[in-house]
Amino acid sequence: MAVSVQLTHVTKAFDTTIAVNDVSLNIEKGEFFFLLGPSGCGKSTFLRIVAGFYKPDTGELRFDDTVVNNVPPHQRNTGMVFQNYALWPHMSVAENIEYGLTLRKLGKSERDEKITRALEMVQMVDYHDRAVNTLSGGQQQRIALARALVIEPSVLLLDEPISNLDAALRQQMRDEIKQIHDRTNITMFYVTHDQVDALSMADRMAIMQDGVVIQVGTPREVYQFPKNAFVASFVGETNFISGKVQQTSNGSATIETPVGTLHSKTVYHDLSEGTPVQCSIRPEALIVGNNENNHTENTITAKITAVNYLGRIEEYQLVAADVPLKAVHYNPGIETKKPGDTVQIKISAETIIPLPN
Ligand code: ATP
């Protein structure tokens, strides 16, 4: 049975390093929750606290209504999948998966039935008797998943589970892990520094920096309404144009910047006149046109410094009043722009997000 997981003011330090700093979070039963952040921000420590390998210094951890701070790992019914698979190389696929069932003292026929079901879930039924050390990386990771799933965990913890796989296999595993979640509805925590993992699979995600949770939200909320410049640049790519607020009213603002006055209609911070801000503008929000003579609102004159044709998209590196910018154009056809061209960039006021420094 899946459980909800609640952390209340949880802190864990190692000597002088505060790896997890006063974290409070409510993860719902059956939620697929991501922890996303750069290396060293405290993601694995967080996961180990939930698994029971570390005890919080302060704060409370609950599974449903039960405080589990002092419950040892083997009594929490959590499953864990590691980046390096952590399978037993001298055992067969079935023996690896069977291990947790034997510990739980299940009979042979029940064990066999559950092993088959777990192998079906990761599409590896034909590999039942294979030695684990003859499997590819992707196949080993599926067996690691099956081993974690077979015990029907209340919470499944995944620590960078696909980062050792190549790009194509990663995409395939993303789809499969998401399907497994949808089918089993287990509460799942997934730790990663890869924004694509988080954006493509998460119900909700927490963005961590230096042990602190900076923002929690759905992928759309975090991408479209980042709380600060760190989140805006960590989740997706963005351009920053620094400036000063001239005027604000009802979710709108005009901002004085080196590339001209920008008008934003996406103001969700408390900004007053004179506040220094970074305007976050996603590359896909910069519409690169020819150097026409129709300067409307939010039009920037820029020079193209590089064009990268990538098939599905074309990227432009630009510079406007010494501010470097990046734009993305979808479905590029014939070549229309080249380095050295002067162009006009138009930006919709809805896509300019002023973030306080
Ligand atoms: P990565 O993505 O690189 O795995 P992370 O976000 O998972 O990083 P943690 O492994 O949780 O980060 O580490 C958070 C901080 O705590 C780091 O500064 C790390 O050096 C420190 N730390 C983690 N475990 C220990 C430990 N056992 N002893 C001392 N310091 C530790």
mmCIF file of C-alpha atoms and ligand atoms in Angstrom:
data_model
loop_
_atom_site.group_PDB
_atom_site.id
_atom_site.type_symbol
_atom_site.label_atom_id
_atom_site.label_comp_id
_atom_site.label_asym_id
_atom_site.label_seq_id
_atom_site.Cartn_x
_atom_site.Cartn_y
_atom_site.Cartn_z
ATOM 1 C CA MET A 1 0.000 0.000 0.000
ATOM 2 C CA ALA A 2 1.391 3.379 -0.978
ATOM 3 C CA VAL A 3 1.815 5.907 1.832
ATOM 4 C CA SER A 4 1.997 9.679 2.022
ATOM 5 C CA VAL A 5 5.353 11.068 3.175
ATOM 6 C CA GLN A 6 5.622 14.172 5.285
ATOM 7 C CA LEU A 7 8.806 15.972 6.324
ATOM 8 C CA THR A 8 8.543 18.686 8.939
ATOM 9 C CA HIS A 9 11.582 20.931 9.523
ATOM 10 C CA VAL A 10 13.996 18.103 8.722
ATOM 11 C CA THR A 11 17.709 18.939 9.051
ATOM 12 C CA LYS A 12 20.751 16.715 8.601
ATOM 13 C CA ALA A 13 24.346 17.950 8.932
ATOM 14 C CA PHE A 14 27.724 16.285 8.469
ATOM 15 C CA ASP A 15 30.244 18.191 10.598
ATOM 16 C CA THR A 16 29.938 21.745 9.287
ATOM 17 C CA THR A 17 28.009 20.868 6.095
ATOM 18 C CA ILE A 18 24.246 21.200 6.406
ATOM 19 C CA ALA A 19 23.236 18.701 3.715
ATOM 20 C CA VAL A 20 19.467 19.054 4.306
ATOM 21 C CA ASN A 21 18.424 22.332 5.860
ATOM 22 C CA ASP A 22 15.027 22.715 7.526
ATOM 23 C CA VAL A 23 13.045 20.951 4.794
ATOM 24 C CA SER A 24 9.265 20.696 5.103
ATOM 25 C CA LEU A 25 7.374 18.821 2.373
ATOM 26 C CA ASN A 26 4.120 16.909 1.952
ATOM 27 C CA ILE A 27 4.208 14.162 -0.649
ATOM 28 C CA GLU A 28 0.853 12.615 -1.375
ATOM 29 C CA LYS A 29 0.052 8.938 -1.517
ATOM 30 C CA GLY A 30 0.850 7.687 -5.014
ATOM 31 C CA GLU A 31 2.615 10.863 -6.095
ATOM 32 C CA PHE A 32 5.638 10.778 -8.422
ATOM 33 C CA PHE A 33 7.823 13.383 -6.732
ATOM 34 C CA PHE A 34 11.186 14.645 -7.966
ATOM 35 C CA LEU A 35 14.096 16.237 -6.161
ATOM 36 C CA LEU A 36 16.050 18.262 -8.668
ATOM 37 C CA GLY A 37 19.232 20.187 -8.000
ATOM 38 C CA PRO A 38 22.931 20.484 -8.753
ATOM 39 C CA SER A 39 25.578 18.099 -7.430
ATOM 40 C CA GLY A 40 26.042 18.396 -3.674
ATOM 41 C CA CYS A 41 22.710 20.133 -2.978
ATOM 42 C CA GLY A 42 21.560 17.354 -0.629
ATOM 43 C CA LYS A 43 19.357 15.167 -2.842
ATOM 44 C CA SER A 44 20.885 11.801 -1.928
ATOM 45 C CA THR A 45 20.977 12.701 1.753
ATOM 46 C CA PHE A 46 17.260 13.498 1.550
ATOM 47 C CA LEU A 47 16.579 10.127 -0.086
ATOM 48 C CA ARG A 48 18.630 8.293 2.534
ATOM 49 C CA ILE A 49 16.662 9.989 5.291
ATOM 50 C CA VAL A 50 13.420 8.703 3.738
ATOM 51 C CA ALA A 51 14.933 5.220 3.322
ATOM 52 C CA GLY A 52 16.118 5.243 6.953
ATOM 53 C CA PHE A 53 19.873 5.069 6.292
ATOM 54 C CA TYR A 54 20.254 8.497 7.976
ATOM 55 C CA LYS A 55 18.316 9.778 10.940
ATOM 56 C CA PRO A 56 17.412 13.484 10.836
ATOM 57 C CA ASP A 57 19.247 15.630 13.426
ATOM 58 C CA THR A 58 16.033 17.561 13.958
ATOM 59 C CA GLY A 59 12.522 17.452 12.538
ATOM 60 C CA GLU A 60 10.011 14.747 11.870
ATOM 61 C CA LEU A 61 9.453 12.211 9.098
ATOM 62 C CA ARG A 62 6.030 10.565 8.778
ATOM 63 C CA PHE A 63 4.674 7.784 6.574
ATOM 64 C CA ASP A 64 0.924 8.439 6.654
ATOM 65 C CA ASP A 65 0.274 9.302 10.302
ATOM 66 C CA THR A 66 3.215 7.353 11.740
ATOM 67 C CA VAL A 67 6.456 9.068 12.777
ATOM 68 C CA VAL A 68 9.241 6.864 11.352
ATOM 69 C CA ASN A 69 12.379 8.718 12.547
ATOM 70 C CA ASN A 70 13.374 5.698 14.652
ATOM 71 C CA VAL A 71 12.086 2.934 12.367
ATOM 72 C CA PRO A 72 15.035 0.998 10.844
ATOM 73 C CA PRO A 73 15.295 0.806 7.021
ATOM 74 C CA HIS A 74 14.202 -2.838 6.692
ATOM 75 C CA GLN A 75 10.947 -2.088 8.522
ATOM 76 C CA ARG A 76 9.959 0.880 6.318
ATOM 77 C CA ASN A 77 8.996 -1.174 3.255
ATOM 78 C CA THR A 78 10.870 1.143 0.896
ATOM 79 C CA GLY A 79 12.433 -0.039 -2.353
ATOM 80 C CA MET A 80 15.551 1.631 -3.712
ATOM 81 C CA VAL A 81 17.097 1.834 -7.178
ATOM 82 C CA PHE A 82 20.646 3.151 -7.509
ATOM 83 C CA GLN A 83 22.557 4.710 -10.391
ATOM 84 C CA ASN A 84 25.063 1.813 -10.390
ATOM 85 C CA TYR A 85 22.253 -0.836 -10.252
ATOM 86 C CA ALA A 86 23.814 -2.534 -7.156
ATOM 87 C CA LEU A 87 22.809 -6.024 -8.342
ATOM 88 C CA TRP A 88 24.570 -9.194 -7.148
ATOM 89 C CA PRO A 89 26.698 -10.124 -10.164
ATOM 90 C CA HIS A 90 27.130 -13.793 -9.224
ATOM 91 C CA MET A 91 23.353 -14.397 -9.072
ATOM 92 C CA SER A 92 20.851 -14.893 -11.883
ATOM 93 C CA VAL A 93 18.158 -12.365 -12.730
ATOM 94 C CA ALA A 94 15.529 -14.387 -10.842
ATOM 95 C CA GLU A 95 17.769 -14.851 -7.784
ATOM 96 C CA ASN A 96 18.415 -11.112 -7.601
ATOM 97 C CA ILE A 97 14.705 -10.389 -7.632
ATOM 98 C CA GLU A 98 13.887 -13.253 -5.270
ATOM 99 C CA TYR A 99 16.202 -12.024 -2.511
ATOM 100 C CA GLY A 100 13.764 -9.556 -0.925
ATOM 101 C CA LEU A 101 10.951 -12.128 -1.096
ATOM 102 C CA THR A 102 13.056 -14.756 0.680
ATOM 103 C CA LEU A 103 13.846 -12.231 3.417
ATOM 104 C CA ARG A 104 10.098 -11.789 3.799
ATOM 105 C CA LYS A 105 9.756 -15.582 4.121
ATOM 106 C CA LEU A 106 7.309 -16.038 1.226
ATOM 107 C CA GLY A 107 6.688 -19.583 -0.084
ATOM 108 C CA LYS A 108 8.196 -20.819 -3.375
ATOM 109 C CA SER A 109 5.067 -20.606 -5.543
ATOM 110 C CA GLU A 110 4.257 -17.064 -4.331
ATOM 111 C CA ARG A 111 7.872 -16.042 -4.930
ATOM 112 C CA ASP A 112 7.802 -17.432 -8.478
ATOM 113 C CA GLU A 113 4.535 -15.693 -9.249
ATOM 114 C CA LYS A 114 5.801 -12.330 -7.985
ATOM 115 C CA ILE A 115 9.115 -12.660 -9.843
ATOM 116 C CA THR A 116 7.256 -13.300 -13.109
ATOM 117 C CA ARG A 117 4.974 -10.330 -12.507
ATOM 118 C CA ALA A 118 7.925 -8.036 -11.720
ATOM 119 C CA LEU A 119 9.764 -9.217 -14.854
ATOM 120 C CA GLU A 120 6.637 -8.576 -16.923
ATOM 121 C CA MET A 121 6.481 -5.065 -15.552
ATOM 122 C CA VAL A 122 9.979 -4.273 -16.859
ATOM 123 C CA GLN A 123 9.556 -6.423 -20.010
ATOM 124 C CA MET A 124 12.324 -8.884 -19.105
ATOM 125 C CA VAL A 125 10.446 -12.194 -18.708
ATOM 126 C CA ASP A 126 12.757 -13.988 -21.166
ATOM 127 C CA TYR A 127 15.806 -13.141 -19.051
ATOM 128 C CA HIS A 128 14.671 -15.046 -15.948
ATOM 129 C CA ASP A 129 17.686 -17.402 -15.800
ATOM 130 C CA ARG A 130 20.375 -15.171 -17.255
ATOM 131 C CA ALA A 131 23.468 -14.291 -15.218
ATOM 132 C CA VAL A 132 23.222 -10.636 -14.313
ATOM 133 C CA ASN A 133 26.776 -9.896 -15.461
ATOM 134 C CA THR A 134 25.827 -10.867 -19.044
ATOM 135 C CA LEU A 135 23.185 -8.124 -19.299
ATOM 136 C CA SER A 136 23.589 -4.666 -20.837
ATOM 137 C CA GLY A 137 23.429 -1.556 -18.641
ATOM 138 C CA GLY A 138 19.830 -0.852 -19.637
ATOM 139 C CA GLN A 139 18.802 -4.459 -18.932
ATOM 140 C CA GLN A 140 20.536 -4.404 -15.538
ATOM 141 C CA GLN A 141 18.691 -1.225 -14.638
ATOM 142 C CA ARG A 142 15.376 -2.912 -15.499
ATOM 143 C CA ILE A 143 16.289 -5.812 -13.188
ATOM 144 C CA ALA A 144 17.188 -3.334 -10.436
ATOM 145 C CA LEU A 145 13.730 -1.807 -10.922
ATOM 146 C CA ALA A 146 12.067 -5.233 -10.843
ATOM 147 C CA ARG A 147 13.944 -6.105 -7.645
ATOM 148 C CA ALA A 148 12.724 -2.909 -5.987
ATOM 149 C CA LEU A 149 9.148 -3.327 -7.244
ATOM 150 C CA VAL A 150 8.732 -7.009 -6.370
ATOM 151 C CA ILE A 151 8.398 -6.321 -2.650
ATOM 152 C CA GLU A 152 5.470 -3.978 -3.395
ATOM 153 C CA PRO A 153 7.097 -1.080 -1.554
ATOM 154 C CA SER A 154 5.098 1.648 0.150
ATOM 155 C CA VAL A 155 7.632 4.133 -1.224
ATOM 156 C CA LEU A 156 10.020 3.627 -4.147
ATOM 157 C CA LEU A 157 13.229 5.670 -4.034
ATOM 158 C CA LEU A 158 15.192 6.201 -7.245
ATOM 159 C CA ASP A 159 18.657 7.776 -7.083
ATOM 160 C CA GLU A 160 19.737 8.955 -10.571
ATOM 161 C CA PRO A 161 18.516 5.609 -11.939
ATOM 162 C CA ILE A 162 19.112 6.224 -15.651
ATOM 163 C CA SER A 163 22.080 8.570 -15.779
ATOM 164 C CA ASN A 164 24.480 5.760 -16.803
ATOM 165 C CA LEU A 165 22.461 4.983 -19.928
ATOM 166 C CA ASP A 166 22.869 6.471 -23.399
ATOM 167 C CA ALA A 167 20.485 9.194 -24.592
ATOM 168 C CA ALA A 168 18.100 6.955 -26.584
ATOM 169 C CA LEU A 169 17.819 4.391 -23.802
ATOM 170 C CA ARG A 170 17.293 7.126 -21.223
ATOM 171 C CA GLN A 171 14.281 8.373 -23.156
ATOM 172 C CA GLN A 172 12.876 4.842 -23.411
ATOM 173 C CA MET A 173 13.394 4.233 -19.666
ATOM 174 C CA ARG A 174 11.701 7.556 -18.835
ATOM 175 C CA ASP A 175 8.604 6.380 -20.679
ATOM 176 C CA GLU A 176 8.711 2.981 -18.990
ATOM 177 C CA ILE A 177 9.283 4.277 -15.461
ATOM 178 C CA LYS A 178 6.389 6.681 -15.938
ATOM 179 C CA GLN A 179 4.177 3.829 -17.137
ATOM 180 C CA ILE A 180 5.209 1.702 -14.145
ATOM 181 C CA HIS A 181 4.229 4.542 -11.856
ATOM 182 C CA ASP A 182 0.903 5.006 -13.601
ATOM 183 C CA ARG A 183 0.157 1.286 -13.341
ATOM 184 C CA THR A 184 1.282 0.686 -9.739
ATOM 185 C CA ASN A 185 0.508 4.091 -8.221
ATOM 186 C CA ILE A 186 3.362 3.676 -5.734
ATOM 187 C CA THR A 187 4.585 6.838 -3.992
ATOM 188 C CA MET A 188 7.862 7.502 -5.808
ATOM 189 C CA PHE A 189 10.812 9.794 -5.045
ATOM 190 C CA TYR A 190 13.224 10.351 -7.885
ATOM 191 C CA VAL A 191 16.480 12.209 -7.350
ATOM 192 C CA THR A 192 18.233 13.746 -10.331
ATOM 193 C CA HIS A 193 20.191 16.711 -11.629
ATOM 194 C CA ASP A 194 18.683 16.109 -15.090
ATOM 195 C CA GLN A 195 15.867 18.552 -15.764
ATOM 196 C CA VAL A 196 14.529 16.451 -18.651
ATOM 197 C CA ASP A 197 13.916 13.526 -16.259
ATOM 198 C CA ALA A 198 12.022 15.819 -13.931
ATOM 199 C CA LEU A 199 10.070 17.785 -16.546
ATOM 200 C CA SER A 200 8.992 14.675 -18.428
ATOM 201 C CA MET A 201 7.949 12.453 -15.521
ATOM 202 C CA ALA A 202 7.185 14.415 -12.356
ATOM 203 C CA ASP A 203 3.779 15.038 -10.858
ATOM 204 C CA ARG A 204 5.572 17.663 -8.774
ATOM 205 C CA MET A 205 9.178 18.547 -8.123
ATOM 206 C CA ALA A 206 11.233 20.284 -5.466
ATOM 207 C CA ILE A 207 14.189 22.360 -6.611
ATOM 208 C CA MET A 208 17.033 22.184 -4.074
ATOM 209 C CA GLN A 209 20.058 24.405 -3.597
ATOM 210 C CA ASP A 210 22.582 24.058 -0.753
ATOM 211 C CA GLY A 211 20.294 21.792 1.285
ATOM 212 C CA VAL A 212 17.314 24.147 1.012
ATOM 213 C CA VAL A 213 14.116 23.565 -0.976
ATOM 214 C CA ILE A 214 13.738 26.694 -3.104
ATOM 215 C CA GLN A 215 10.503 25.895 -4.939
ATOM 216 C CA VAL A 216 7.933 23.117 -5.159
ATOM 217 C CA GLY A 217 5.500 22.778 -8.052
ATOM 218 C CA THR A 218 4.383 20.911 -11.137
ATOM 219 C CA PRO A 219 6.791 20.955 -14.100
ATOM 220 C CA ARG A 220 4.657 23.613 -15.797
ATOM 221 C CA GLU A 221 4.515 25.816 -12.684
ATOM 222 C CA VAL A 222 8.255 25.640 -12.120
ATOM 223 C CA TYR A 223 9.141 26.211 -15.780
ATOM 224 C CA GLN A 224 6.652 29.007 -16.365
ATOM 225 C CA PHE A 225 6.808 30.714 -12.976
ATOM 226 C CA PRO A 226 10.297 30.199 -11.540
ATOM 227 C CA LYS A 227 10.695 31.674 -8.096
ATOM 228 C CA ASN A 228 14.150 33.108 -8.684
ATOM 229 C CA ALA A 229 16.989 33.282 -11.198
ATOM 230 C CA PHE A 230 18.552 30.042 -9.929
ATOM 231 C CA VAL A 231 15.374 28.058 -10.645
ATOM 232 C CA ALA A 232 14.848 29.816 -14.000
ATOM 233 C CA SER A 233 18.311 28.825 -15.190
ATOM 234 C CA PHE A 234 18.373 25.337 -13.636
ATOM 235 C CA VAL A 235 15.019 24.205 -15.023
ATOM 236 C CA GLY A 236 15.223 24.808 -18.749
ATOM 237 C CA GLU A 237 17.389 27.369 -20.468
ATOM 238 C CA THR A 238 16.795 31.069 -20.165
ATOM 239 C CA ASN A 239 18.116 34.510 -21.051
ATOM 240 C CA PHE A 240 18.652 37.111 -18.380
ATOM 241 C CA ILE A 241 18.422 40.830 -19.075
ATOM 242 C CA SER A 242 19.129 42.907 -15.995
ATOM 243 C CA GLY A 243 17.236 46.093 -15.362
ATOM 244 C CA LYS A 244 15.412 48.335 -12.956
ATOM 245 C CA VAL A 245 11.655 48.535 -12.396
ATOM 246 C CA GLN A 246 10.205 51.836 -13.650
ATOM 247 C CA GLN A 247 6.559 51.257 -12.921
ATOM 248 C CA THR A 248 4.259 48.444 -11.789
ATOM 249 C CA SER A 249 0.516 47.887 -11.767
ATOM 250 C CA ASN A 250 -1.736 44.809 -11.560
ATOM 251 C CA GLY A 251 0.745 42.133 -12.560
ATOM 252 C CA SER A 252 2.448 44.351 -15.162
ATOM 253 C CA ALA A 253 5.691 46.287 -15.054
ATOM 254 C CA THR A 254 7.907 48.408 -17.249
ATOM 255 C CA ILE A 255 11.592 47.755 -16.808
ATOM 256 C CA GLU A 256 14.492 49.895 -17.927
ATOM 257 C CA THR A 257 17.224 47.691 -19.402
ATOM 258 C CA PRO A 258 20.365 48.133 -21.548
ATOM 259 C CA VAL A 259 18.414 46.777 -24.568
ATOM 260 C CA GLY A 260 15.566 49.262 -24.090
ATOM 261 C CA THR A 261 12.380 49.477 -22.048
ATOM 262 C CA LEU A 262 10.666 46.111 -21.623
ATOM 263 C CA HIS A 263 7.018 45.645 -20.715
ATOM 264 C CA SER A 264 6.136 42.529 -18.712
ATOM 265 C CA LYS A 265 2.669 41.175 -18.052
ATOM 266 C CA THR A 266 3.939 38.314 -15.881
ATOM 267 C CA VAL A 267 4.819 39.953 -12.578
ATOM 268 C CA TYR A 268 4.221 37.677 -9.592
ATOM 269 C CA HIS A 269 6.776 39.098 -7.187
ATOM 270 C CA ASP A 270 6.351 42.138 -5.035
ATOM 271 C CA LEU A 271 8.274 44.695 -7.081
ATOM 272 C CA SER A 272 8.373 48.399 -6.394
ATOM 273 C CA GLU A 273 9.761 51.256 -8.432
ATOM 274 C CA GLY A 274 13.563 51.180 -8.550
ATOM 275 C CA THR A 275 13.873 47.440 -7.682
ATOM 276 C CA PRO A 276 16.770 45.830 -9.559
ATOM 277 C CA VAL A 277 15.581 42.709 -11.426
ATOM 278 C CA GLN A 278 16.730 40.018 -13.822
ATOM 279 C CA CYS A 279 14.230 39.573 -16.645
ATOM 280 C CA SER A 280 14.064 35.867 -17.474
ATOM 281 C CA ILE A 281 13.048 35.185 -21.078
ATOM 282 C CA ARG A 282 13.105 31.654 -22.493
ATOM 283 C CA PRO A 283 14.927 31.190 -25.838
ATOM 284 C CA GLU A 284 11.699 30.069 -27.531
ATOM 285 C CA ALA A 285 10.074 33.389 -26.519
ATOM 286 C CA LEU A 286 12.503 35.425 -28.651
ATOM 287 C CA ILE A 287 10.940 35.757 -32.103
ATOM 288 C CA VAL A 288 13.763 36.607 -34.482
ATOM 289 C CA GLY A 289 12.614 38.572 -37.537
ATOM 290 C CA ASN A 290 14.228 40.604 -40.263
ATOM 291 C CA ASN A 291 15.475 44.120 -39.647
ATOM 292 C CA GLU A 292 12.125 45.703 -40.525
ATOM 293 C CA ASN A 293 11.293 49.228 -39.630
ATOM 294 C CA ASN A 294 8.368 48.563 -37.312
ATOM 295 C CA HIS A 295 9.573 48.893 -33.744
ATOM 296 C CA THR A 296 6.630 47.932 -31.597
ATOM 297 C CA GLU A 297 6.643 47.218 -27.860
ATOM 298 C CA ASN A 298 9.371 44.826 -26.664
ATOM 299 C CA THR A 299 11.361 44.936 -29.887
ATOM 300 C CA ILE A 300 15.122 44.575 -29.538
ATOM 301 C CA THR A 301 17.650 45.176 -32.271
ATOM 302 C CA ALA A 302 20.375 42.527 -32.122
ATOM 303 C CA LYS A 303 23.205 41.051 -34.150
ATOM 304 C CA ILE A 304 23.473 37.340 -34.846
ATOM 305 C CA THR A 305 26.826 35.925 -33.732
ATOM 306 C CA ALA A 306 26.214 32.239 -34.473
ATOM 307 C CA VAL A 307 23.604 29.976 -36.078
ATOM 308 C CA ASN A 308 23.381 26.320 -35.027
ATOM 309 C CA TYR A 309 21.173 24.210 -37.302
ATOM 310 C CA LEU A 310 19.980 21.125 -35.402
ATOM 311 C CA GLY A 311 17.322 19.734 -37.755
ATOM 312 C CA ARG A 312 14.181 20.095 -35.677
ATOM 313 C CA ILE A 313 15.295 23.479 -34.367
ATOM 314 C CA GLU A 314 17.711 26.241 -35.240
ATOM 315 C CA GLU A 315 19.483 28.133 -32.459
ATOM 316 C CA TYR A 316 20.658 31.709 -32.802
ATOM 317 C CA GLN A 317 23.306 33.254 -30.574
ATOM 318 C CA LEU A 318 22.792 37.013 -30.566
ATOM 319 C CA VAL A 319 24.051 40.116 -28.890
ATOM 320 C CA ALA A 320 22.057 43.261 -28.120
ATOM 321 C CA ALA A 321 23.730 46.210 -26.358
ATOM 322 C CA ASP A 322 26.451 43.832 -25.116
ATOM 323 C CA VAL A 323 23.830 41.460 -23.634
ATOM 324 C CA PRO A 324 24.283 37.893 -24.983
ATOM 325 C CA LEU A 325 20.989 36.224 -25.966
ATOM 326 C CA LYS A 326 19.896 32.863 -27.289
ATOM 327 C CA ALA A 327 16.838 32.236 -29.453
ATOM 328 C CA VAL A 328 15.317 29.011 -30.709
ATOM 329 C CA HIS A 329 13.378 28.720 -33.949
ATOM 330 C CA TYR A 330 11.312 25.586 -34.573
ATOM 331 C CA ASN A 331 10.913 23.809 -37.929
ATOM 332 C CA PRO A 332 13.672 25.741 -39.686
ATOM 333 C CA GLY A 333 13.350 25.500 -43.443
ATOM 334 C CA ILE A 334 15.829 27.044 -45.819
ATOM 335 C CA GLU A 335 18.684 29.095 -44.406
ATOM 336 C CA THR A 336 17.481 32.652 -43.917
ATOM 337 C CA LYS A 337 19.840 34.084 -41.307
ATOM 338 C CA LYS A 338 23.574 34.091 -40.873
ATOM 339 C CA PRO A 339 26.185 35.428 -38.448
ATOM 340 C CA GLY A 340 26.638 39.178 -38.821
ATOM 341 C CA ASP A 341 22.981 39.836 -39.745
ATOM 342 C CA THR A 342 21.195 42.577 -37.829
ATOM 343 C CA VAL A 343 17.728 41.418 -36.790
ATOM 344 C CA GLN A 344 14.786 42.484 -34.701
ATOM 345 C CA ILE A 345 13.681 40.328 -31.818
ATOM 346 C CA LYS A 346 10.085 40.590 -30.698
ATOM 347 C CA ILE A 347 9.057 39.372 -27.280
ATOM 348 C CA SER A 348 5.539 38.996 -25.946
ATOM 349 C CA ALA A 349 4.951 40.786 -22.631
ATOM 350 C CA GLU A 350 3.546 37.522 -21.181
ATOM 351 C CA THR A 351 6.920 35.797 -21.572
ATOM 352 C CA ILE A 352 9.076 38.390 -19.801
ATOM 353 C CA ILE A 353 9.459 37.441 -16.142
ATOM 354 C CA PRO A 354 11.140 40.002 -13.884
ATOM 355 C CA LEU A 355 12.805 38.234 -10.931
ATOM 356 C CA PRO A 356 14.200 40.141 -7.969
ATOM 357 C CA ASN A 357 17.996 39.810 -7.554
HETATM 358 P P1 ATP B 1 25.171 14.420 -6.155
HETATM 359 O O1 ATP B 1 24.166 14.845 -7.180
HETATM 360 O O2 ATP B 1 26.565 14.810 -6.524
HETATM 361 O O3 ATP B 1 25.029 12.983 -5.754
HETATM 362 P P2 ATP B 1 23.623 15.346 -3.882
HETATM 363 O O4 ATP B 1 22.755 16.478 -4.236
HETATM 364 O O5 ATP B 1 23.007 14.003 -3.827
HETATM 365 O O6 ATP B 1 24.890 15.314 -4.834
HETATM 366 P P3 ATP B 1 24.514 14.796 -1.183
HETATM 367 O O7 ATP B 1 25.250 13.544 -1.575
HETATM 368 O O8 ATP B 1 23.257 14.642 -0.441
HETATM 369 O O9 ATP B 1 24.270 15.718 -2.472
HETATM 370 O O10 ATP B 1 25.517 15.720 -0.348
HETATM 371 C C1 ATP B 1 25.134 16.968 0.208
HETATM 372 C C2 ATP B 1 26.324 17.545 0.970
HETATM 373 O O11 ATP B 1 26.593 16.740 2.125
HETATM 374 C C3 ATP B 1 27.618 17.557 0.167
HETATM 375 O O12 ATP B 1 28.326 18.747 0.508
HETATM 376 C C4 ATP B 1 28.362 16.327 0.645
HETATM 377 O O13 ATP B 1 29.765 16.500 0.555
HETATM 378 C C5 ATP B 1 27.913 16.228 2.092
HETATM 379 N N1 ATP B 1 27.841 14.824 2.549
HETATM 380 C C6 ATP B 1 27.004 13.875 2.101
HETATM 381 N N2 ATP B 1 27.207 12.706 2.747
HETATM 382 C C7 ATP B 1 28.196 12.928 3.636
HETATM 383 C C8 ATP B 1 28.863 12.109 4.620
HETATM 384 N N3 ATP B 1 28.522 10.846 4.794
HETATM 385 N N4 ATP B 1 29.853 12.694 5.342
HETATM 386 C C9 ATP B 1 30.184 13.982 5.159
HETATM 387 N N5 ATP B 1 29.604 14.802 4.265
HETATM 388 C C10 ATP B 1 28.614 14.294 3.499
#
